[in-house]
PDB file of C-alpha atoms in Angstrom:
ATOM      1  CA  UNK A1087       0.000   0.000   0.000  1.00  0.00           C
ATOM      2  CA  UNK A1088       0.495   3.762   0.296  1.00  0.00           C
ATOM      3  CA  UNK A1089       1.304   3.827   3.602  1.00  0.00           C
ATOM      4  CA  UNK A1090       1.265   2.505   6.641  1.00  0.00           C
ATOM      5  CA  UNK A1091      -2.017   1.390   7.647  1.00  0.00           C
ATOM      6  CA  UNK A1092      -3.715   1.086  11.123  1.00  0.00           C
ATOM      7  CA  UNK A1093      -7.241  -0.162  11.821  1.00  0.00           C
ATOM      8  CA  UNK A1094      -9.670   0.825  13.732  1.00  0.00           C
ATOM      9  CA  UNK A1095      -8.117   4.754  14.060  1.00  0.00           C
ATOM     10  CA  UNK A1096     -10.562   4.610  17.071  1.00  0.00           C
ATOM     11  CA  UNK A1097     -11.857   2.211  19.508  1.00  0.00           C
ATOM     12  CA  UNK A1098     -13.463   2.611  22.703  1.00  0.00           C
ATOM     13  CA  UNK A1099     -13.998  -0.553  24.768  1.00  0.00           C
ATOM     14  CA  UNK A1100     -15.182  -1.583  28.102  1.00  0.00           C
ATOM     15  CA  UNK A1101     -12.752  -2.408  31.122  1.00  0.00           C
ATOM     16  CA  UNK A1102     -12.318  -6.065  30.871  1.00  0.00           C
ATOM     17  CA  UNK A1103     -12.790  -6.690  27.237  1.00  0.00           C
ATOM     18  CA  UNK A1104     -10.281  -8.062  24.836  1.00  0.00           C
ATOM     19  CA  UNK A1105      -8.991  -5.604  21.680  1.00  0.00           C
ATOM     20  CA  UNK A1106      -6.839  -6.594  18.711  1.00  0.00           C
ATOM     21  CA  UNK A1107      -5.144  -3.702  16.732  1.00  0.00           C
ATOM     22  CA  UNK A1108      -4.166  -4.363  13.472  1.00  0.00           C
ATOM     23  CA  UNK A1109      -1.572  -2.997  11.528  1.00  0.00           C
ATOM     24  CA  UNK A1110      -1.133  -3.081   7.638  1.00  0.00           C
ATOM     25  CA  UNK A1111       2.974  -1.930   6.895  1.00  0.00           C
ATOM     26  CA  UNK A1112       4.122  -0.865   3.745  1.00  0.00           C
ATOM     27  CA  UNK A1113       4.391  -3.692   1.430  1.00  0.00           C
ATOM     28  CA  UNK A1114       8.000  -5.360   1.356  1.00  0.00           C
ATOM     29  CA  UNK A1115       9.138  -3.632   4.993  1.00  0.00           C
ATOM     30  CA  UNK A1116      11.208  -6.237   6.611  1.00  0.00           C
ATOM     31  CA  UNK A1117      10.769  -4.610  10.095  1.00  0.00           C
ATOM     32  CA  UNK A1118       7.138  -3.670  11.522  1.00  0.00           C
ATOM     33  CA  UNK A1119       7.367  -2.078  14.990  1.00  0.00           C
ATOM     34  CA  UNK A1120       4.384  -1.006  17.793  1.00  0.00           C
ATOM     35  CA  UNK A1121       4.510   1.738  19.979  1.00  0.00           C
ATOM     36  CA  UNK A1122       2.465   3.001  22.748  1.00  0.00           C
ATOM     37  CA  UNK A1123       2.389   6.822  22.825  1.00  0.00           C
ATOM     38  CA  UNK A1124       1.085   9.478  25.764  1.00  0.00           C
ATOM     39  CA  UNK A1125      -0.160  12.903  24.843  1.00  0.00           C
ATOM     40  CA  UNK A1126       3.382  14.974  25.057  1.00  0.00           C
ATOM     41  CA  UNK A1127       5.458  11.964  25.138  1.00  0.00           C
ATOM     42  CA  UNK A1128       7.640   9.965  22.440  1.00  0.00           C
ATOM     43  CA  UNK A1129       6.710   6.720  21.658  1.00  0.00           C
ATOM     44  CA  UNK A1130       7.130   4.231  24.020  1.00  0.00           C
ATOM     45  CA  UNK A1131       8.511   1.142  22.508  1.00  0.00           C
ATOM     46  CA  UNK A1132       6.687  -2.233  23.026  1.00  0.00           C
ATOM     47  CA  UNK A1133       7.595  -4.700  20.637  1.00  0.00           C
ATOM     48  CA  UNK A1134       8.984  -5.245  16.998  1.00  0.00           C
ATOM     49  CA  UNK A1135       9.580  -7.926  14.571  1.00  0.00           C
ATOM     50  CA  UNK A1136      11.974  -9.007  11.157  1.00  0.00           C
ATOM     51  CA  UNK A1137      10.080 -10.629   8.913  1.00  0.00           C
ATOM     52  CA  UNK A1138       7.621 -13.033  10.775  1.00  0.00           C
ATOM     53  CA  UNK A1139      10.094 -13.247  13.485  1.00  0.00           C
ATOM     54  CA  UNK A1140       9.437 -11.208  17.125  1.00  0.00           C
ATOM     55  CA  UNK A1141      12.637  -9.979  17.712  1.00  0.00           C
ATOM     56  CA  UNK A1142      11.965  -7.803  20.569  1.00  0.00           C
ATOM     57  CA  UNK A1143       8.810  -7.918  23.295  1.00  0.00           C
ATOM     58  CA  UNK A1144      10.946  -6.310  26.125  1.00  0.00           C
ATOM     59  CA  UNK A1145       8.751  -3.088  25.913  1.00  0.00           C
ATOM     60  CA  UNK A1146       5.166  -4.981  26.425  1.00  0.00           C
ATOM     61  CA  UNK A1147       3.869  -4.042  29.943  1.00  0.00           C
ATOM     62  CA  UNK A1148       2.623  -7.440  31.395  1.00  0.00           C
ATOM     63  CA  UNK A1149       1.287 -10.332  30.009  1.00  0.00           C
ATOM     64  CA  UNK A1150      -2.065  -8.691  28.532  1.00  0.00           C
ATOM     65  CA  UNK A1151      -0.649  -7.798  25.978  1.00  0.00           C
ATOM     66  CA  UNK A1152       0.676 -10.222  22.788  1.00  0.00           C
ATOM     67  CA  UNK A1153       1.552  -9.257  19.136  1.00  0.00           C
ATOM     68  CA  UNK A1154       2.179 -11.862  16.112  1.00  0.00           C
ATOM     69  CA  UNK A1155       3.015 -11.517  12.276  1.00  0.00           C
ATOM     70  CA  UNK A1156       2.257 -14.797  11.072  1.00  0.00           C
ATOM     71  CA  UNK A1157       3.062 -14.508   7.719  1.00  0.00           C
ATOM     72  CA  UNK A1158       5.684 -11.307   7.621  1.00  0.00           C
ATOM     73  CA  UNK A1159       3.211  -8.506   6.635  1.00  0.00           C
ATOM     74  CA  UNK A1160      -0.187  -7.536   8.234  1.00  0.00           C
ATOM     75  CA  UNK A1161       0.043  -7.745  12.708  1.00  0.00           C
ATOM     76  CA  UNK A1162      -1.790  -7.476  15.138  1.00  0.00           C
ATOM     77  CA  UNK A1163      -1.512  -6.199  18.900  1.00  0.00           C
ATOM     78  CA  UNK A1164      -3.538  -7.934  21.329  1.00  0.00           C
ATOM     79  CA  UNK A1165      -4.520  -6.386  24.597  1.00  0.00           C
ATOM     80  CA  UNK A1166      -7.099  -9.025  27.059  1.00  0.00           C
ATOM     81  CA  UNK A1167      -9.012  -7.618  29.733  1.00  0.00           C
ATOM     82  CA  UNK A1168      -8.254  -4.033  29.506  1.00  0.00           C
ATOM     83  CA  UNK A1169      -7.587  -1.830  31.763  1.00  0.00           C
ATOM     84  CA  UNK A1170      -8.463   1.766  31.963  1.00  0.00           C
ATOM     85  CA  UNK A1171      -4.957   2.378  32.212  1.00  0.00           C
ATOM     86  CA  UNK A1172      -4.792   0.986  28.918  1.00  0.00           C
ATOM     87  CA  UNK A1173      -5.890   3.979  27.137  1.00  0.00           C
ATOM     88  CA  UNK A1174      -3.261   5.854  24.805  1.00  0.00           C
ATOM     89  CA  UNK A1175      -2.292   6.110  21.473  1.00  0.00           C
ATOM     90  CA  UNK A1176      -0.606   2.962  19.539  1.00  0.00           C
ATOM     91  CA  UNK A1177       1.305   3.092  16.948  1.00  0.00           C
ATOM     92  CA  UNK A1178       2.598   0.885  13.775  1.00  0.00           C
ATOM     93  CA  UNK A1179       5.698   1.844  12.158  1.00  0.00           C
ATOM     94  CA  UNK A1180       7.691  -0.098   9.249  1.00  0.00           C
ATOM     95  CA  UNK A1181      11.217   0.102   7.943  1.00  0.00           C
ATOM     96  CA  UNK A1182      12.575  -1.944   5.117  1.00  0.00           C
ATOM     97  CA  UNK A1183      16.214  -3.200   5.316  1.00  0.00           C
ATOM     98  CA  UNK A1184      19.112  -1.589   6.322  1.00  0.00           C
ATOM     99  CA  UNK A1185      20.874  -1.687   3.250  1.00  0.00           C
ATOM    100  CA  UNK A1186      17.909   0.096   1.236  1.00  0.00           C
ATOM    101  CA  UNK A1187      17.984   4.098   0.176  1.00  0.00           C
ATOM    102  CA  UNK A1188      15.075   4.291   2.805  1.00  0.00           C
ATOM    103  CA  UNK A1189      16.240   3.825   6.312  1.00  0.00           C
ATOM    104  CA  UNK A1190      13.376   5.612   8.507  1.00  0.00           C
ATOM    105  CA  UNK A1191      10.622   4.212  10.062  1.00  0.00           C
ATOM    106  CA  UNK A1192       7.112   5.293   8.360  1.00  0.00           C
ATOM    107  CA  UNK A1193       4.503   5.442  11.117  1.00  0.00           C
ATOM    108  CA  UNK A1194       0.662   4.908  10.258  1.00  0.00           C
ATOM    109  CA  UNK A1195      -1.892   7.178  11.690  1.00  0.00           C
ATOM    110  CA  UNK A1196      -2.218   5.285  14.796  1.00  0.00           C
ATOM    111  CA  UNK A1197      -5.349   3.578  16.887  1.00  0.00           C
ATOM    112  CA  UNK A1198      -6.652   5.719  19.605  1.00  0.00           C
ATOM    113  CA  UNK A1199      -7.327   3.533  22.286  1.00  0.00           C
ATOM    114  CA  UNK A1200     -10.250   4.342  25.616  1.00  0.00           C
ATOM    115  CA  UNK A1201     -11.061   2.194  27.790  1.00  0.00           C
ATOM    116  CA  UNK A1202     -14.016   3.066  30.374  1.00  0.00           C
TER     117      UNK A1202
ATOM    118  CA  UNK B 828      20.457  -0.653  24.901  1.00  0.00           C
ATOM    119  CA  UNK B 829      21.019   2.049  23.382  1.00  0.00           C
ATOM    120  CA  UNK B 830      19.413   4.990  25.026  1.00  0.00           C
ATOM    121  CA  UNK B 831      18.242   8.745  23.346  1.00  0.00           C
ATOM    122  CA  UNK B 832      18.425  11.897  25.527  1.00  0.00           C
ATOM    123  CA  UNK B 833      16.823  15.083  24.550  1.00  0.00           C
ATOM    124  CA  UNK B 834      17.641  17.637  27.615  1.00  0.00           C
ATOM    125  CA  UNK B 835      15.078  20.439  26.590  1.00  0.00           C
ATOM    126  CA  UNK B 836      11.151  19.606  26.966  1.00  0.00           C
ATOM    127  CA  UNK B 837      10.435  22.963  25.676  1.00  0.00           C
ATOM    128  CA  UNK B 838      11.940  25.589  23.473  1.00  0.00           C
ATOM    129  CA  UNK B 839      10.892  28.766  21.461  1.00  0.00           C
ATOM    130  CA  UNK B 840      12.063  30.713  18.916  1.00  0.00           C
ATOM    131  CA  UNK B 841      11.228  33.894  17.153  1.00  0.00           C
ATOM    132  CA  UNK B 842       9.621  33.405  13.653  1.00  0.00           C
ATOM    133  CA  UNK B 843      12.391  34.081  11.321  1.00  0.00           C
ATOM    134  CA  UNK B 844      15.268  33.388  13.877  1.00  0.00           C
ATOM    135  CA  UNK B 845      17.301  30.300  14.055  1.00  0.00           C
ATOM    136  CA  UNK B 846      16.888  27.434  16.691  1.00  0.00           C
ATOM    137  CA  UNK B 847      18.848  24.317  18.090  1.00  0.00           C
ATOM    138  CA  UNK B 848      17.306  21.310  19.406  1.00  0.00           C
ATOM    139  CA  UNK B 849      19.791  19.220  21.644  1.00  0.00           C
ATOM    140  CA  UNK B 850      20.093  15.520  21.195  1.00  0.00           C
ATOM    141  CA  UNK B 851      22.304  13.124  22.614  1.00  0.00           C
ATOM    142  CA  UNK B 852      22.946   9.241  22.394  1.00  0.00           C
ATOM    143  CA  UNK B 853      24.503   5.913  24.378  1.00  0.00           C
ATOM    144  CA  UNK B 854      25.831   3.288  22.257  1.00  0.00           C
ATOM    145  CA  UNK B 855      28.411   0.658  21.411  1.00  0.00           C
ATOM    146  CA  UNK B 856      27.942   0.420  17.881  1.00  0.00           C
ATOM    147  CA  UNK B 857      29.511   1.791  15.308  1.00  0.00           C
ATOM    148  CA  UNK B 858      27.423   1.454  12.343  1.00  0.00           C
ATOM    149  CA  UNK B 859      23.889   2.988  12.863  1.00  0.00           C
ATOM    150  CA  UNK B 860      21.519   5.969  11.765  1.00  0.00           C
ATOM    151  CA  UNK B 861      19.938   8.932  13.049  1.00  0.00           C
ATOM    152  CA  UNK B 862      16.895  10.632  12.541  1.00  0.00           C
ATOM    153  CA  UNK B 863      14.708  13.755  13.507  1.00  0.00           C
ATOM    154  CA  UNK B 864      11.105  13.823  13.622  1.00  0.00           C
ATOM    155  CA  UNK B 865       8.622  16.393  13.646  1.00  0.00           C
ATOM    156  CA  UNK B 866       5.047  15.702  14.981  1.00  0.00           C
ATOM    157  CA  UNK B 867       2.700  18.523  14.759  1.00  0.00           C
ATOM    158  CA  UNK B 868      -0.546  18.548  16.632  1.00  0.00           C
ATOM    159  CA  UNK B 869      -2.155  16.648  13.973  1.00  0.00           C
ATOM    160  CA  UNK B 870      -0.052  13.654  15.311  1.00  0.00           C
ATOM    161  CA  UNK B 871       1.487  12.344  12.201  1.00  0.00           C
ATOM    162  CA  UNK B 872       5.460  11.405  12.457  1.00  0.00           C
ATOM    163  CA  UNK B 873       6.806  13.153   9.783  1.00  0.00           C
ATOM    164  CA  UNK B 874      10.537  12.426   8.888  1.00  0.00           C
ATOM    165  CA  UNK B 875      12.294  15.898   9.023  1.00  0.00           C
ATOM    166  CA  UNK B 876      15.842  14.641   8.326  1.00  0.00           C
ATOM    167  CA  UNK B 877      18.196  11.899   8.584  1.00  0.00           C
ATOM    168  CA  UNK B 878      22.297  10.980   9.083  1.00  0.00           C
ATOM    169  CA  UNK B 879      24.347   7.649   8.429  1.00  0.00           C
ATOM    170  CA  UNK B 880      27.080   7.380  11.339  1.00  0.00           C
ATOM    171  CA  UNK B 881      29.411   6.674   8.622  1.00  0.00           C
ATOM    172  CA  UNK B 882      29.180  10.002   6.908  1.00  0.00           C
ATOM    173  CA  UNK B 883      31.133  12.651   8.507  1.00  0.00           C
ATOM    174  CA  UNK B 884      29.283  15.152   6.642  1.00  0.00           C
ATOM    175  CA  UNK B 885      26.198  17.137   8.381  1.00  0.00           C
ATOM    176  CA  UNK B 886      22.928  16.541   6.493  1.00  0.00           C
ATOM    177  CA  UNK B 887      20.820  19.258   5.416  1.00  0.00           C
ATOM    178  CA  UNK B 888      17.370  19.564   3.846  1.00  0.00           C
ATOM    179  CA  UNK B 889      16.168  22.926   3.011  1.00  0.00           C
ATOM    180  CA  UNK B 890      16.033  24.686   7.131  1.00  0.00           C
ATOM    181  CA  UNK B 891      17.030  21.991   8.692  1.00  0.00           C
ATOM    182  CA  UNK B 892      20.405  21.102   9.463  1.00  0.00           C
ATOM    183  CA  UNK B 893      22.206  18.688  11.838  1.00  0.00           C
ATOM    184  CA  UNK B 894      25.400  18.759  14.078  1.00  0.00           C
ATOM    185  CA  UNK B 895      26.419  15.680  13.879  1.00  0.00           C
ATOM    186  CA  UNK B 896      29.330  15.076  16.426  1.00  0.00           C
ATOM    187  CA  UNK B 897      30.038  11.011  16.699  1.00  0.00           C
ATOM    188  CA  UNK B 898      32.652  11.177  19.256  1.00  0.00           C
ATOM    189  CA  UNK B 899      30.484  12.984  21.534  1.00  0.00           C
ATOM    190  CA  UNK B 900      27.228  10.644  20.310  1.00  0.00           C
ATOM    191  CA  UNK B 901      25.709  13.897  19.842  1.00  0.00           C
ATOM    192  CA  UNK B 902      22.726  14.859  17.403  1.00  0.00           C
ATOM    193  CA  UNK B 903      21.537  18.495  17.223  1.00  0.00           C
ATOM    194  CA  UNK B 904      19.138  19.723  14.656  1.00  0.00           C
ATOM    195  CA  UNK B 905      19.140  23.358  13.436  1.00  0.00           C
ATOM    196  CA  UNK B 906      15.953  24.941  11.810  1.00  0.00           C
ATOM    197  CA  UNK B 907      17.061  27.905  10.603  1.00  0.00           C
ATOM    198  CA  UNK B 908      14.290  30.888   9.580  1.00  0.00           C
ATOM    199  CA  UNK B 909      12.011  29.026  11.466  1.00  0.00           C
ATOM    200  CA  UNK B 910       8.380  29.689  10.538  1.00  0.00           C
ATOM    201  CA  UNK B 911       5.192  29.178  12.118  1.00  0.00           C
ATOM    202  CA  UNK B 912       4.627  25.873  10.910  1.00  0.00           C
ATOM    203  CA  UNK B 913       7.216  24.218  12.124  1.00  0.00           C
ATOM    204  CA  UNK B 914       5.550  24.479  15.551  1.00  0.00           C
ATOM    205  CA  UNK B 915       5.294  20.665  17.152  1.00  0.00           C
ATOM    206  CA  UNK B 916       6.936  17.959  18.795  1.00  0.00           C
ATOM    207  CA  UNK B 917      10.493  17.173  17.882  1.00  0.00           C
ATOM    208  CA  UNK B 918      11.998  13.797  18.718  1.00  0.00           C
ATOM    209  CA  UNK B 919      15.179  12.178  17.952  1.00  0.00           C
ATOM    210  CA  UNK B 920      15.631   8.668  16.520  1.00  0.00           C
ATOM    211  CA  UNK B 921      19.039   5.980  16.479  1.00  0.00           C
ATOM    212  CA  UNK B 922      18.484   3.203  14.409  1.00  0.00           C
ATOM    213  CA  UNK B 923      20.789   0.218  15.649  1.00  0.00           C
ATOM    214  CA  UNK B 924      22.304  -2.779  13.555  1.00  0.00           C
ATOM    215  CA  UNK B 925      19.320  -4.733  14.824  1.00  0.00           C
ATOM    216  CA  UNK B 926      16.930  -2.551  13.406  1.00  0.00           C
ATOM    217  CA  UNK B 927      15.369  -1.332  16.295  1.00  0.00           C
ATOM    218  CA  UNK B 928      14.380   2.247  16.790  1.00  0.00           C
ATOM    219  CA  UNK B 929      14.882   3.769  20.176  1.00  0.00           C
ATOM    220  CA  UNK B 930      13.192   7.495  20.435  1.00  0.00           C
ATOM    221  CA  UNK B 931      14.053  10.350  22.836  1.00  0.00           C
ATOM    222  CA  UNK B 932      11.057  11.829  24.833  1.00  0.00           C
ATOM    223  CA  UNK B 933      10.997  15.184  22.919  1.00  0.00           C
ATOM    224  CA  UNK B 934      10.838  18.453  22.269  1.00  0.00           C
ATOM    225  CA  UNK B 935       8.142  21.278  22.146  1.00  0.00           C
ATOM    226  CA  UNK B 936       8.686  23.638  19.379  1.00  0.00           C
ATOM    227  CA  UNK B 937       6.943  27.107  19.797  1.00  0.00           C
ATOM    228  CA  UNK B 938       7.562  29.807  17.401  1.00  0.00           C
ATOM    229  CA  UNK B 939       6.605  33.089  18.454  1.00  0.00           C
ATOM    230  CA  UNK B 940       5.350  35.248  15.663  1.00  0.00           C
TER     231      UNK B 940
END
């Protein structure tokens, strides 16, 4: 696609339910990254993957919370029982490889997140 | 892990004048990238400019300069003639061998008119 694509750009969900955030990345990025951002704050880094592979999950908060790439493109972040803590901005980014003339990471619009 | 430290939360500058946003880096690698990013209040993440730690020379695009000192793992980006738009969050960005992207906690732009 265009760009990097992040669906729903809203959601507001009850304490306690489950959410899944997906996340669409340019097509051919070998690295797909989610972030957790505050109003005023840089992104908080939660977890990223190479291909299919989770490289990284240092950055997710407590067991809640799970990601997967199954196949190396489209992921999704999973959040169960949520808490009204919860609530922020998350973010998608891609990058493709190092060795390309692109080296940034391209950030979708992000899913605002409430949970009451 | 590397770490990304920008020292000012807030800044301002005088639409028209020239301004210099700190940024400063921990890291054991040698072969990596930097980046700045602007995000207005519209909340995008918009790429603003970008250095290879291999290339001694500064980058520019258009305003926007950087200071690029690796010795001193230290990233500073200039906006000169700043105008009102470039009003918004500025954060800094390393890029490590592993392809993980580490961002500093920020900086708030105002330009004064």
């Amino acid at each position: 696609g265009a760009g990097v694509s992040q669906s729903p750009r809203y959601k507001v969900t009850k304490r306690g339910q489950d959410v899944a955030l997906r996340c669409d990345p340019i097509s051919g990025h070998v690295s797909l990254y989610w972030y957790r951002q505050a109003l005023g704050q840089g992104p908080e880094f939660l977890t990223y993957f190479n291909y299919e592979a989770q490289q990284d999950k240092s950055g997710l908060p407590n067991d809640r919370f799970s990601a997967e790439r199954p196949e190396g493109s489209i992921s999704t972040l999973t959040i169960q029982r949520t808490e009204q803590r919860d609530s922020a901005m998350y973010r998608c980014a891609s990058s493709p490889d190092r060795g390309g003339r692109d080296t940034e990471a391209f950030f979708g619009q992000g899913t605002r997140l409430t949970v009451v | 892990a590397q770490t990304v430290t920008q020292s000012q939360p807030e800044m301002s500058v005088q639409e028209a004048e020239t301004v210099t946003l700190s940024c400063t880096y921990d890291t054991s690698e040698s072969d990596y990238y930097l980046f700045w990013y602007k995000q207005p209040p519209s909340r995008q993440m918009i790429l603003v400019i970008r250095q290879e730690a291999y290339k001694q020379q500064n980058a520019t695009e258009n305003r926007f300069s950087v200071n690029f000192q690796k010795a001193a793992k230290s990233f500073s980006l200039k906006i000169s003639d700043s105008q009102l738009g470039d009003a918004a969050m500025y954060f800094c960005a390393y890029r490590s061998r592993g392809n993980q992207f580490y961002f500093g906690t920020g900086t708030s732009l105002t330009v004064i008119p």
